Coordinates of C-alpha atoms and ligand atoms in Angstrom, one line a residue:
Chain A
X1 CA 0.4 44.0 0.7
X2 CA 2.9 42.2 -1.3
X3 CA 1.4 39.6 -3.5
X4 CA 2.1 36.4 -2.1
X5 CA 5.4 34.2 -3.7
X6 CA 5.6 30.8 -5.0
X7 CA 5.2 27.7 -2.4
X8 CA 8.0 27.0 -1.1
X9 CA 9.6 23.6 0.7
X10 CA 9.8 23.6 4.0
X11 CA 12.6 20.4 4.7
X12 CA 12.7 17.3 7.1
X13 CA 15.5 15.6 8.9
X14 CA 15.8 13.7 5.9
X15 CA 16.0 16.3 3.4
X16 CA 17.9 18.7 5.0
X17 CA 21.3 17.7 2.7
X18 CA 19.2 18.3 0.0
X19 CA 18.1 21.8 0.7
X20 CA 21.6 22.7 2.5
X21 CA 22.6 21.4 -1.1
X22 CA 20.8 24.2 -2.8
X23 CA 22.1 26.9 -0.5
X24 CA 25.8 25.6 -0.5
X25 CA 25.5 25.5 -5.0
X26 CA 25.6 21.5 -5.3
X27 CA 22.8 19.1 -6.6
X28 CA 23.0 16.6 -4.1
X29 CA 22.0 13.1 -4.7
X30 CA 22.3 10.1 -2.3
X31 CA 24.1 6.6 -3.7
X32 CA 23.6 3.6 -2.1
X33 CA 26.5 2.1 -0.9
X34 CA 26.1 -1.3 -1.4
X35 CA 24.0 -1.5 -4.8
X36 CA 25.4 2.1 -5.9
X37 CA 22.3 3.1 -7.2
X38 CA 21.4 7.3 -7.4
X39 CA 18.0 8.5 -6.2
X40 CA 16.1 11.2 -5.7
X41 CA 14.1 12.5 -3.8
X42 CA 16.5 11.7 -0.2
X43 CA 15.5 9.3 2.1
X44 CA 18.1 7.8 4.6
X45 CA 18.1 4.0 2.9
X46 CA 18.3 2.6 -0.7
X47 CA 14.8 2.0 -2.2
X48 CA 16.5 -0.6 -4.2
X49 CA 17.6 -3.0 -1.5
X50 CA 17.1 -1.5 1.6
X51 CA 20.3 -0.7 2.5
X52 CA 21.0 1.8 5.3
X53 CA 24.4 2.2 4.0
X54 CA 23.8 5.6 1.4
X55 CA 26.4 8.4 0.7
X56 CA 25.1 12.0 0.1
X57 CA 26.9 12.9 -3.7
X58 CA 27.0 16.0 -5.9
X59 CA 25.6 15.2 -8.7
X60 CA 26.7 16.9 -12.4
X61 CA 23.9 19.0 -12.7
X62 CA 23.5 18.0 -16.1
X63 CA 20.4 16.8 -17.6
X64 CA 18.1 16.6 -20.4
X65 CA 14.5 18.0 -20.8
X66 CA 12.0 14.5 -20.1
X67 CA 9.1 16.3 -20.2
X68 CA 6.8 19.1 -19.7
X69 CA 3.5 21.6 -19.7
X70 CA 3.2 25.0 -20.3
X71 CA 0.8 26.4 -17.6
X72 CA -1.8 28.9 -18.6
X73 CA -3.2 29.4 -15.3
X74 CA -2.2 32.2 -12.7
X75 CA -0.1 31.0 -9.9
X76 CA 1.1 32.7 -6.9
X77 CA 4.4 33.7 -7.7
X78 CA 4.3 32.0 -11.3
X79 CA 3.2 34.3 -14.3
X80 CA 1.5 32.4 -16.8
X81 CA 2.4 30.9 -19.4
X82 CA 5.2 28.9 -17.9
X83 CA 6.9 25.8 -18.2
X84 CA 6.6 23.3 -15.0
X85 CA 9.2 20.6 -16.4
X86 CA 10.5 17.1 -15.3
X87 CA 14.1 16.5 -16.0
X88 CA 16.3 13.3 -16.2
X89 CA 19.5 14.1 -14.1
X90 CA 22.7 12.6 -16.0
X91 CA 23.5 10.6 -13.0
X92 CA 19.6 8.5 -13.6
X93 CA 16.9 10.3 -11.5
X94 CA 14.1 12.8 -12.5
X95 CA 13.3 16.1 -10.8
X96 CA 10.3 18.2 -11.5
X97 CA 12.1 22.2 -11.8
X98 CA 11.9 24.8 -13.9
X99 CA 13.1 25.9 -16.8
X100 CA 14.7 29.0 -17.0
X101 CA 16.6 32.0 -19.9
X102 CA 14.5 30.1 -21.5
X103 CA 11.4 31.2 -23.9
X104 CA 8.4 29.4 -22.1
X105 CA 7.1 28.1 -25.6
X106 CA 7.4 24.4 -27.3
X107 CA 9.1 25.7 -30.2
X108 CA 12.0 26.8 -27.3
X109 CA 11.4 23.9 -25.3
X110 CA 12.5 20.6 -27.3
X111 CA 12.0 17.0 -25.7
X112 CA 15.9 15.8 -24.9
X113 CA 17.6 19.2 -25.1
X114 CA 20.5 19.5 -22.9
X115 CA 20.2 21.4 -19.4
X116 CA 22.2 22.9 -17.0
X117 CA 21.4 23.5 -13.0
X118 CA 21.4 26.9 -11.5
X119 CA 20.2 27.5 -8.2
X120 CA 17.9 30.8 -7.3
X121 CA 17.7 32.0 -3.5
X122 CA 14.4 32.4 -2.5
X123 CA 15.0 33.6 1.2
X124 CA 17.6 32.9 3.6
X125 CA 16.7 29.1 4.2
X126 CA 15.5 28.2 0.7
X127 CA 17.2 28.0 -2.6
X128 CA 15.6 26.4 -5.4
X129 CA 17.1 23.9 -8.3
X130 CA 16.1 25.3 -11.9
X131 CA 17.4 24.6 -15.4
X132 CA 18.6 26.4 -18.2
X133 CA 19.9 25.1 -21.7
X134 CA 23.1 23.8 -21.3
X135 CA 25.9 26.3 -22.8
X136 CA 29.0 24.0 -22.9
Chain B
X1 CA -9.9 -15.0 -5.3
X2 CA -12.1 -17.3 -6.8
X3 CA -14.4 -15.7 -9.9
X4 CA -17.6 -15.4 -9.5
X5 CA -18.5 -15.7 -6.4
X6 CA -19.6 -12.3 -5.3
X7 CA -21.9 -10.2 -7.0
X8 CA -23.3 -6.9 -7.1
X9 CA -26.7 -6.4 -6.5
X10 CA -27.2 -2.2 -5.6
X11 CA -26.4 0.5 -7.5
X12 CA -27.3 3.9 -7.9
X13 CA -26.4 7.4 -8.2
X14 CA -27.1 10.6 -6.8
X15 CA -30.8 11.6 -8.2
X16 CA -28.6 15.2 -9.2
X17 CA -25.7 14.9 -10.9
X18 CA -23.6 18.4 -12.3
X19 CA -24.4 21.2 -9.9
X20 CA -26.1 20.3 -6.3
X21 CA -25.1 23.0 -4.0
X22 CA -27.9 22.0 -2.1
X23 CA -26.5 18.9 -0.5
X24 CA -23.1 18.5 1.3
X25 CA -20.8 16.1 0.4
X26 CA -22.1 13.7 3.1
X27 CA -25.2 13.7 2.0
X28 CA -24.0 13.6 -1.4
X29 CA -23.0 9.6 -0.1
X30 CA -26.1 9.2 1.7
X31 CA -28.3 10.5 -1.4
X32 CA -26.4 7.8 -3.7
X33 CA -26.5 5.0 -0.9
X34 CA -30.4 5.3 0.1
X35 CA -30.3 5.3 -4.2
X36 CA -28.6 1.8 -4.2
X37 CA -30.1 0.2 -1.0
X38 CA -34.2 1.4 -2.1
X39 CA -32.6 -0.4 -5.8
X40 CA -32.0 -3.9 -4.1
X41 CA -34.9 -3.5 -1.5
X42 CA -32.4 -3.1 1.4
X43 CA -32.3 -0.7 5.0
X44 CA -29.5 0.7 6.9
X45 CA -30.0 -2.4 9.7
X46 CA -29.5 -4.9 6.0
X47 CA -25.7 -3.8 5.7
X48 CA -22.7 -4.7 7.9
X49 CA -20.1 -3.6 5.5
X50 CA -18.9 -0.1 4.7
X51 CA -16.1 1.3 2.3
X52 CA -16.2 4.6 1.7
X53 CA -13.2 7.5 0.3
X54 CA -13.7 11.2 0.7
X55 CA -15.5 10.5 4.0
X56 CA -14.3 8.2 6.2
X57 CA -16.4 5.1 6.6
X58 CA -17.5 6.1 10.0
X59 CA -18.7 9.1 8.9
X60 CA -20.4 7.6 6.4
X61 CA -21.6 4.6 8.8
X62 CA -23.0 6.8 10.9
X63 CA -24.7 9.4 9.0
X64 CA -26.5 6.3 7.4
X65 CA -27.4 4.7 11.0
X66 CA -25.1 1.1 10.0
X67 CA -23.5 -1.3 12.3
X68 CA -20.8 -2.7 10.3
X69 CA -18.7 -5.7 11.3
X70 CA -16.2 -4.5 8.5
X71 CA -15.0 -1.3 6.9
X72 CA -12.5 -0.4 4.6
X73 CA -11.3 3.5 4.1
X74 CA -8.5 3.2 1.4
X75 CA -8.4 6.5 0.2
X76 CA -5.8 6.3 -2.8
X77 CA -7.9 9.1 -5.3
X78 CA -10.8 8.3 -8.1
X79 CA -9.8 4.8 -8.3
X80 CA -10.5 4.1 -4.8
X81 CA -13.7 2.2 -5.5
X82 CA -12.6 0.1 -7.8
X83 CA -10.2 -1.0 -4.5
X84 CA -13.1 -1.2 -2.5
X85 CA -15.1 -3.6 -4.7
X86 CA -11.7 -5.7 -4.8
X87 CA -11.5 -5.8 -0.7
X88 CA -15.7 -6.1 -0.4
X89 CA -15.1 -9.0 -2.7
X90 CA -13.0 -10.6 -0.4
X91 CA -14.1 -9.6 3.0
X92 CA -17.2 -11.2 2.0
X93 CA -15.4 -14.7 0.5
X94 CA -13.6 -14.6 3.7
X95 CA -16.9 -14.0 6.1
X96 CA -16.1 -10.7 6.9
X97 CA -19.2 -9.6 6.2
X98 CA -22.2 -10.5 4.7
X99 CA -23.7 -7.3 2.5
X100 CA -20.9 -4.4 1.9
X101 CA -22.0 -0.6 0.9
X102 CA -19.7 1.2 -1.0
X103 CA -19.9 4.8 -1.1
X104 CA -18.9 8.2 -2.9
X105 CA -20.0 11.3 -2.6
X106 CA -18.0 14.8 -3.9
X107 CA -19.0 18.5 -3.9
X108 CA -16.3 18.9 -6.2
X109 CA -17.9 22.1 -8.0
X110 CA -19.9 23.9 -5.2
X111 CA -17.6 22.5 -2.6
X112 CA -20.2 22.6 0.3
X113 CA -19.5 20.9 3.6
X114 CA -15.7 19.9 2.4
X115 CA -12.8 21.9 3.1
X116 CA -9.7 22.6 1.4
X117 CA -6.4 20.3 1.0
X118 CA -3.4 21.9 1.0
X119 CA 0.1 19.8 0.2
X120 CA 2.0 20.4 3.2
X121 CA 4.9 21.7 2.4
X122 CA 7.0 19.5 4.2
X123 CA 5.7 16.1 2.2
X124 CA 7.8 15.5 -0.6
X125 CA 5.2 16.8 -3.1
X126 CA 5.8 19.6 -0.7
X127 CA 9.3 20.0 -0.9
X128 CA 10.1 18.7 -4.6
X129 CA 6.9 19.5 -6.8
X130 CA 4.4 22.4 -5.2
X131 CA 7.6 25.4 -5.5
X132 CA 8.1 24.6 -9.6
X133 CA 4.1 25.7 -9.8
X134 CA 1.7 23.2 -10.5
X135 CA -2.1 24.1 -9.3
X136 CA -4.1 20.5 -8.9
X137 CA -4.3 17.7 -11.3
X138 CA -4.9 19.9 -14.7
X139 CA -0.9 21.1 -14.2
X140 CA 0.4 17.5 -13.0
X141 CA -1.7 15.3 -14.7
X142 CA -0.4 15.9 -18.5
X143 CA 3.5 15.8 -17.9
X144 CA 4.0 12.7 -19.2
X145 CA 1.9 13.3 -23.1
X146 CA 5.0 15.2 -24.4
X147 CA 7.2 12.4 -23.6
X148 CA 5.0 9.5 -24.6
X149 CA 3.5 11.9 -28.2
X150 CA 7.4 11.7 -28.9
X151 CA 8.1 8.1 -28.3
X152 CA 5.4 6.9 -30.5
X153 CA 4.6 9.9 -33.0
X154 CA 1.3 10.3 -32.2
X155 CA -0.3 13.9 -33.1
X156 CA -2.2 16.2 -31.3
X157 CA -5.5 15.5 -33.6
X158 CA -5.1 11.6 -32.7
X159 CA -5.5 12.9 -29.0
X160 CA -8.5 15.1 -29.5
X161 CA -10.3 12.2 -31.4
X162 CA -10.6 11.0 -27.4
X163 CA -12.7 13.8 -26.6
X164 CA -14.4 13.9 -29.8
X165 CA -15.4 10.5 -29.6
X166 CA -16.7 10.5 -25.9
X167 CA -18.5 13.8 -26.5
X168 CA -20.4 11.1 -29.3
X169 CA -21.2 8.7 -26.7
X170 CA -22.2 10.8 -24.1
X171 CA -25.0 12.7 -27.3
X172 CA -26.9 9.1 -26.4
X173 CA -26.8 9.8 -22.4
X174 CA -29.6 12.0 -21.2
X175 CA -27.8 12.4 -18.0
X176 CA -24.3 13.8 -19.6
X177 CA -23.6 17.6 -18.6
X178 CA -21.8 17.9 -22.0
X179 CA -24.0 16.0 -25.0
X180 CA -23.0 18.6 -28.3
X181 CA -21.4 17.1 -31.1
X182 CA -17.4 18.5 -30.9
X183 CA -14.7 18.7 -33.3
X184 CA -11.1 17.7 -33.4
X185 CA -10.7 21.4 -34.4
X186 CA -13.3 22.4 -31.5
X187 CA -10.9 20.5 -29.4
X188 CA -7.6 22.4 -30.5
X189 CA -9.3 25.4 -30.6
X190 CA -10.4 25.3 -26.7
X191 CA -8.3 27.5 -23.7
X192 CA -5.0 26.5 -23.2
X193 CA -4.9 25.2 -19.8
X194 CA -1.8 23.5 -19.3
X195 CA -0.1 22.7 -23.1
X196 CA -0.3 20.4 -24.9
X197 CA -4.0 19.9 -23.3
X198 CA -6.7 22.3 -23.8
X199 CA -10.1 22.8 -21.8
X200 CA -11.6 20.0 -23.7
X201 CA -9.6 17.5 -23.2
X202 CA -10.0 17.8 -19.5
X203 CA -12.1 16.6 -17.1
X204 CA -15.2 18.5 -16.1
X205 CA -15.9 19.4 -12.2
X206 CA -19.4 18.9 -10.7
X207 CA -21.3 17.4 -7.8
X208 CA -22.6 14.3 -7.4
X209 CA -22.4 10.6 -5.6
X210 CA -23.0 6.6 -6.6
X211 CA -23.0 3.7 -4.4
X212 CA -22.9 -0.1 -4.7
X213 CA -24.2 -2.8 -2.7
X214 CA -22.3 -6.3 -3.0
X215 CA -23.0 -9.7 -1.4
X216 CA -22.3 -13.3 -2.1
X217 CA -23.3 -14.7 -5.6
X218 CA -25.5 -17.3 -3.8
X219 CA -27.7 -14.8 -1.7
X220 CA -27.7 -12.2 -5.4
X221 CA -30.4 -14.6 -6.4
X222 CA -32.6 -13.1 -3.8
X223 CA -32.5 -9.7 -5.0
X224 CA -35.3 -8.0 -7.1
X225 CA -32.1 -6.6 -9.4
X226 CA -30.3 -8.6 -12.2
X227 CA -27.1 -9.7 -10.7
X228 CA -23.3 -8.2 -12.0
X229 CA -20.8 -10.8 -10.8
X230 CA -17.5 -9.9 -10.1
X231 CA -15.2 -11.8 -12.2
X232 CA -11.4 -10.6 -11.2
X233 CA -9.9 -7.8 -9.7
X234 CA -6.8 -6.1 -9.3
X235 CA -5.1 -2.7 -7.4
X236 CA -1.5 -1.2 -7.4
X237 CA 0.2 1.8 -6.6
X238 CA 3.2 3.6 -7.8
X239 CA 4.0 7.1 -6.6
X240 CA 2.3 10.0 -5.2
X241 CA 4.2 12.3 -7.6
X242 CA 3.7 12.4 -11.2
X243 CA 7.6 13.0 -11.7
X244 CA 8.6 10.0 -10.1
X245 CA 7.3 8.0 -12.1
X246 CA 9.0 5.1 -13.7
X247 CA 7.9 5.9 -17.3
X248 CA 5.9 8.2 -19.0
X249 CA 4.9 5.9 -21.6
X250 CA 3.3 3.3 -19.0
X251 CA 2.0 3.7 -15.8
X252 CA 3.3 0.9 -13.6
X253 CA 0.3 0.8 -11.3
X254 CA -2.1 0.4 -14.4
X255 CA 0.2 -2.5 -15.3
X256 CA 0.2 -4.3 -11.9
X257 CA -3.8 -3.7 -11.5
X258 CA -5.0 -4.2 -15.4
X259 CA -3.3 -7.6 -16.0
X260 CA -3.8 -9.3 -12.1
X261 CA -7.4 -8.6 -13.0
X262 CA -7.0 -10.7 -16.5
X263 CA -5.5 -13.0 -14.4
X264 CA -8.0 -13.4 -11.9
X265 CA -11.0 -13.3 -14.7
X266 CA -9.5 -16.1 -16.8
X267 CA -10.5 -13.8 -19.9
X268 CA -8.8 -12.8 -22.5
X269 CA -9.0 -9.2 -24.5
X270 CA -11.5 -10.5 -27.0
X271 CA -14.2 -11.7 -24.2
X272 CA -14.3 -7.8 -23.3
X273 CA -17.7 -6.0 -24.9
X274 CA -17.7 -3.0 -22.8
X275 CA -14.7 -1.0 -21.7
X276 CA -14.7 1.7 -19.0
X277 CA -10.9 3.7 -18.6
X278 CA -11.4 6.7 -16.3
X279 CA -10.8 9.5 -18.4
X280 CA -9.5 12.5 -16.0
X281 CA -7.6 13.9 -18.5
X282 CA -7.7 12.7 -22.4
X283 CA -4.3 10.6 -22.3
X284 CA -5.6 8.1 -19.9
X285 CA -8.0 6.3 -22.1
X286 CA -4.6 6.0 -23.9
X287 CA -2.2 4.8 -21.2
X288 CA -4.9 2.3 -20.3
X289 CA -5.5 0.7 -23.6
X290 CA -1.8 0.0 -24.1
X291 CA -1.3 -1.2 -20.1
X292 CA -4.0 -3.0 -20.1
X293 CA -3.2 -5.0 -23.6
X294 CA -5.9 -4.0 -25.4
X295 CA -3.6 -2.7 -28.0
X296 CA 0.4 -2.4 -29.2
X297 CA 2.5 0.2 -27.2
X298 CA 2.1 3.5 -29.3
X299 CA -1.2 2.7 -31.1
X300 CA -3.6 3.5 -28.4
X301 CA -3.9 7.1 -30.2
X302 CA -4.7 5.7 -33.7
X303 CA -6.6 3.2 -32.5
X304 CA -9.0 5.8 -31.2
X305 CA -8.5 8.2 -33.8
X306 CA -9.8 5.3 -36.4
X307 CA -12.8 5.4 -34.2
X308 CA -12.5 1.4 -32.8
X309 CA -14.4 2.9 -29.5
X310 CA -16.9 4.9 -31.2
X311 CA -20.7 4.0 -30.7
X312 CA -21.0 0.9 -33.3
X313 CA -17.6 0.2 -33.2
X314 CA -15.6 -3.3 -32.4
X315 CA -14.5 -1.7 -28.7
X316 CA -16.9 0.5 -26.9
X317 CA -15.4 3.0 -24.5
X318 CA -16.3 5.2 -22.2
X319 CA -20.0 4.4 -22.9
X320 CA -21.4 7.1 -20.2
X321 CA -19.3 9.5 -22.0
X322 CA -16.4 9.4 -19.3
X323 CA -15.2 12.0 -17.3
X324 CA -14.6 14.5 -20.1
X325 CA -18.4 14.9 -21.1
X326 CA -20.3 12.8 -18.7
X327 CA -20.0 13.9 -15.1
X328 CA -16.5 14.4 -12.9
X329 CA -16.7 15.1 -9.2
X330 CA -13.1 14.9 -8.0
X331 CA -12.7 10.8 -7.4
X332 CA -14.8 9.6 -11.0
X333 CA -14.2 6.1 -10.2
X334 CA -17.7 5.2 -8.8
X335 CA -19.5 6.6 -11.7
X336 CA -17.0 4.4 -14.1
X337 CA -18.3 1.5 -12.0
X338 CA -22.2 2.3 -12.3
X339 CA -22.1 2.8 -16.0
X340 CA -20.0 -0.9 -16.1
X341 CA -23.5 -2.3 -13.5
X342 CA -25.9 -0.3 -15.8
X343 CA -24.4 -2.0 -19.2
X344 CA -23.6 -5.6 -17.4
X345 CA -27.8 -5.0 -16.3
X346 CA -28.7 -3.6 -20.1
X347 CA -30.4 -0.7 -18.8
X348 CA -27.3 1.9 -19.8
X349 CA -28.7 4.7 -21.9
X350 CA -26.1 4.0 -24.9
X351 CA -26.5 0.3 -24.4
X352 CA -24.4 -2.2 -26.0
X353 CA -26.0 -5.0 -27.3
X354 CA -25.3 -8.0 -25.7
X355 CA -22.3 -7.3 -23.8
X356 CA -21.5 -9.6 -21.3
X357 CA -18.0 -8.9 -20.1
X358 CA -17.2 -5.3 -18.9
X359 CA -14.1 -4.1 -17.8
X360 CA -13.4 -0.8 -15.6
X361 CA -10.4 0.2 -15.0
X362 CA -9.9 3.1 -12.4
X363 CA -7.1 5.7 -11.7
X364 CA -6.0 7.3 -8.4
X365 CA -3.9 10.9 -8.0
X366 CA -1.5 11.8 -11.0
X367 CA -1.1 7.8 -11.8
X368 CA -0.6 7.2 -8.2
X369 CA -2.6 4.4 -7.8
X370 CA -5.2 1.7 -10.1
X371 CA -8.1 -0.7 -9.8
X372 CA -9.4 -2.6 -11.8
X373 CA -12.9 -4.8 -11.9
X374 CA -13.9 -6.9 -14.2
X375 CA -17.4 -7.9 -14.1
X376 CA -20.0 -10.0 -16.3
X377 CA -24.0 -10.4 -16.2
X378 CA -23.4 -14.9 -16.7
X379 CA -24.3 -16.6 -14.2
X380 CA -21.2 -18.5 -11.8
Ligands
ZN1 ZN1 21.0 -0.3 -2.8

């Protein structure tokens, strides 16, 4: 028997752009119409003001490492030691990913540096958002 | 809420703390709450309140054989008895009921009569944390320290002085699963588990349960136990997931529940002799000094490191010897709250002399949620 793979999402009607998103090679973000604020994770209104009024938009897919561990612990689908990081989008929100071409160690994994999205099929439905140091 | 005007007069733990796997997790509660109702002289047919997390209060109502007029089942994590003791408080100022019983009870090492609790992969922990790996609160728990280490320049040894310094406390608790003298280079030395935190600076995972019985101030007098008045309280949440957090230099919940409780107590940071912050992981005690005022953003860690908590020193912390050496079943809240009764009654094994104001302040999930209760042995 194969050993079993990483968890993966399983989306809602409210995440679906998200996750069709990943599949399609675009970050997507939503922006509130009215207040124009970003956020992340979707939701069909604007946890600023409430507004119903909220465009899906492709974000940049730039960002900076915010923070991270380095897991020691054995993880479906994960072999340990490896890096489960938070990022700050350029466009304002954080996403937990990971970080990848990367060496998992905190001499290679500097606080700030800049990052770059890739996107990793994981099956035919899902394909995940990672990050790997930004080469431009 | 007016100060002062409920009390607690109960309190107990489980008669085992560490490793029971001879009790479920339900009777894990009932052990604690027969504890806290033979400490006050009270039955079953006595109580007509019941808050309760793990279990549900009717569970717990009913295993015990209670008819309560009022129950509250807030289930927001470890802190969720600190939120309890803020909603018995007013359920009883309100007439809600008359004698409340707060319960917890967690088979969090042997795991007997509890079953698992997957994230479903459709919540948005689900969907936007569980596929980048974390396993539980050791993986989640510690993203922010990078982030706030590099905002303030605080080391790695300032950090392990948390552990060190509980490990001294709980040396003076018979009752402490953990009571060897450690070093900062014992800390930093320990298994990786999830860098930049090793073993030691987390948590430990065992069995056990506490209760508390709380009435109003005017019927405490009648009790055979020295009363602990409740003097302010406060709760907040922020997010159920760590990286959606506003900051990871501050938690916002801490900041809501800390300060309201202040508020509420009329006190000010040099009234406090005793200081609970639940310790899950060895940055808490950190975030929770600085959130809570007790010191400057960024000196939490030197602070500590120059030993101002240690036994004898101006601030005492963590007096039971906190979740990192003491005892840690999952939810640690109710055992913060017992050793905050046991030093307000000055029957805690590592007593501080004199204390009159403690304050316990309580986390729930990966800084999901916070309580806070401040409490004080004076009379209203
Ligand atoms: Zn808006």
């Amino acid at each position: 028997m194969p050993e079993p793979g990483r968890a993966l999402p399983q989306p809602t009607p409210e995440t679906k752009h998200f996750w069709d998103g990943t599949q399609a090679g675009e970050l997507r973000l939503q922006r509130c119409d009215e207040c124009r604020h970003t956020y992340f994770p979707p939701r069909p209104f604007c946890p600023k003001c409430a507004s119903r009024k909220v465009s899906v938009t492709k974000a940049s897919g730039r960002a900076i490492l915010d923070s991270y561990v380095i897991h020691h612990r054995k993880v479906p689908g994960f072999e340990p030691p490896y890096a489960i990081a938070v990022v700050k989008l350029a466009e304002g929100p954080r996403m937990m990913t990971n970080i990848v071409e990367c060496a998992q160690t905190p001499e290679a994994l500097q606080l700030d540096m800049p990052l770059e999205v890739v996107f990793e099929k994981q099956n035919d439905a899902i394909t995940l958002p990672f990050f790997r140091p930004a080469k431009g | 809420m007016p100060h002062n005007t409920v009390a607690v007069v109960g309190a107990a733990e489980t008669t085992k703390l560490g490793v029971v796997p001879d009790m479920s997790q339900i009777q894990l509660h009932a052990d604690a709450a027969l504890n806290a109702m033979a400490d006050c002289g009270l039955k079953p047919k006595d109580i007509d309140g019941v808050a309760t997390a793990g279990e549900t209060p009717v569970q717990t109502a009913h295993y015990l054989g209670i008819t309560p007029t009022w129950v509250d089942g807030t289930s927001v994590g470890g802190c969720s008895f600190m939120i309890h003791v803020r909603h018995a408080a007013a359920a009883i100022e309100a007439g809600l009921a008359k004698t409340i019983l707060v319960t917890h009870g967690e088979s969090g090492r042997s795991g007997i009569g509890r079953g698992p609790r997957p994230v479903p992969a459709s919540s948005l922990n689900g969907q936007f944390e569980q596929p980048f790996g974390p396993m539980g609160p050791p993986s989640l728990f510690p993203i922010p320290v990078l982030r706030y280490m590099k905002t303030y320049g605080v080391t790695h040894e300032q950090i392990a002085m948390v552990s060190v310094v509980q490990r001294e406390w709980a040396g003076k608790n018979p009752r402490a699963t953990f009571r060897d003298p450690i070093t900062v280079e014992d800390v930093l030395s320990s298994r990786m588990i999830a860098y930049p935190f090793r073993l030691l600076q987390c948590c430990l995972v065992t069995d056990g349960g506490g209760a508390l019985i709380l009435t109003s101030a005017d019927r405490a007098k009648d009790f055979p136990t020295k009363p602990v008045y409740i003097l302010g309280t406060g709760e907040s949440v922020e997010t159920p997931m760590v990286s959606q957090m506003e900051s990871f230099t501050s938690s916002r919940a801490f900041s809501v529940a800390g300060p309201t409780a202040f508020r509420e107590a009329g006190i000010t940071h040099k009234d406090v002799d005793h200081l609970m912050i639940y310790d899950a992981f060895a940055h808490l005690p950190l975030f929770g000094l600085e959130d809570l005022g007790f010191v400057p953003r960024g000196e939490a860690g030197r602070f500590i490191a120059e030993r101002n908590t240690a036994p004898g020193a101006k601030l005492p912390l963590n007096t039971n010897g906190g979740g990192l050496s003491y005892m840690h079943s999952g939810m640690y809240g109710m055992y913060a709250l017992q050793e905050s009764v046991r030093q307000m009654r000055g029957t805690a094994p590592a007593q501080v002399p004199g204390a009159k104001i403690s304050v316990c302040h309580g986390v729930g999930g990966m800084f999901a949620a916070s309580g806070t209760i401040i409490f004080s042995n004076q009379k209203p």
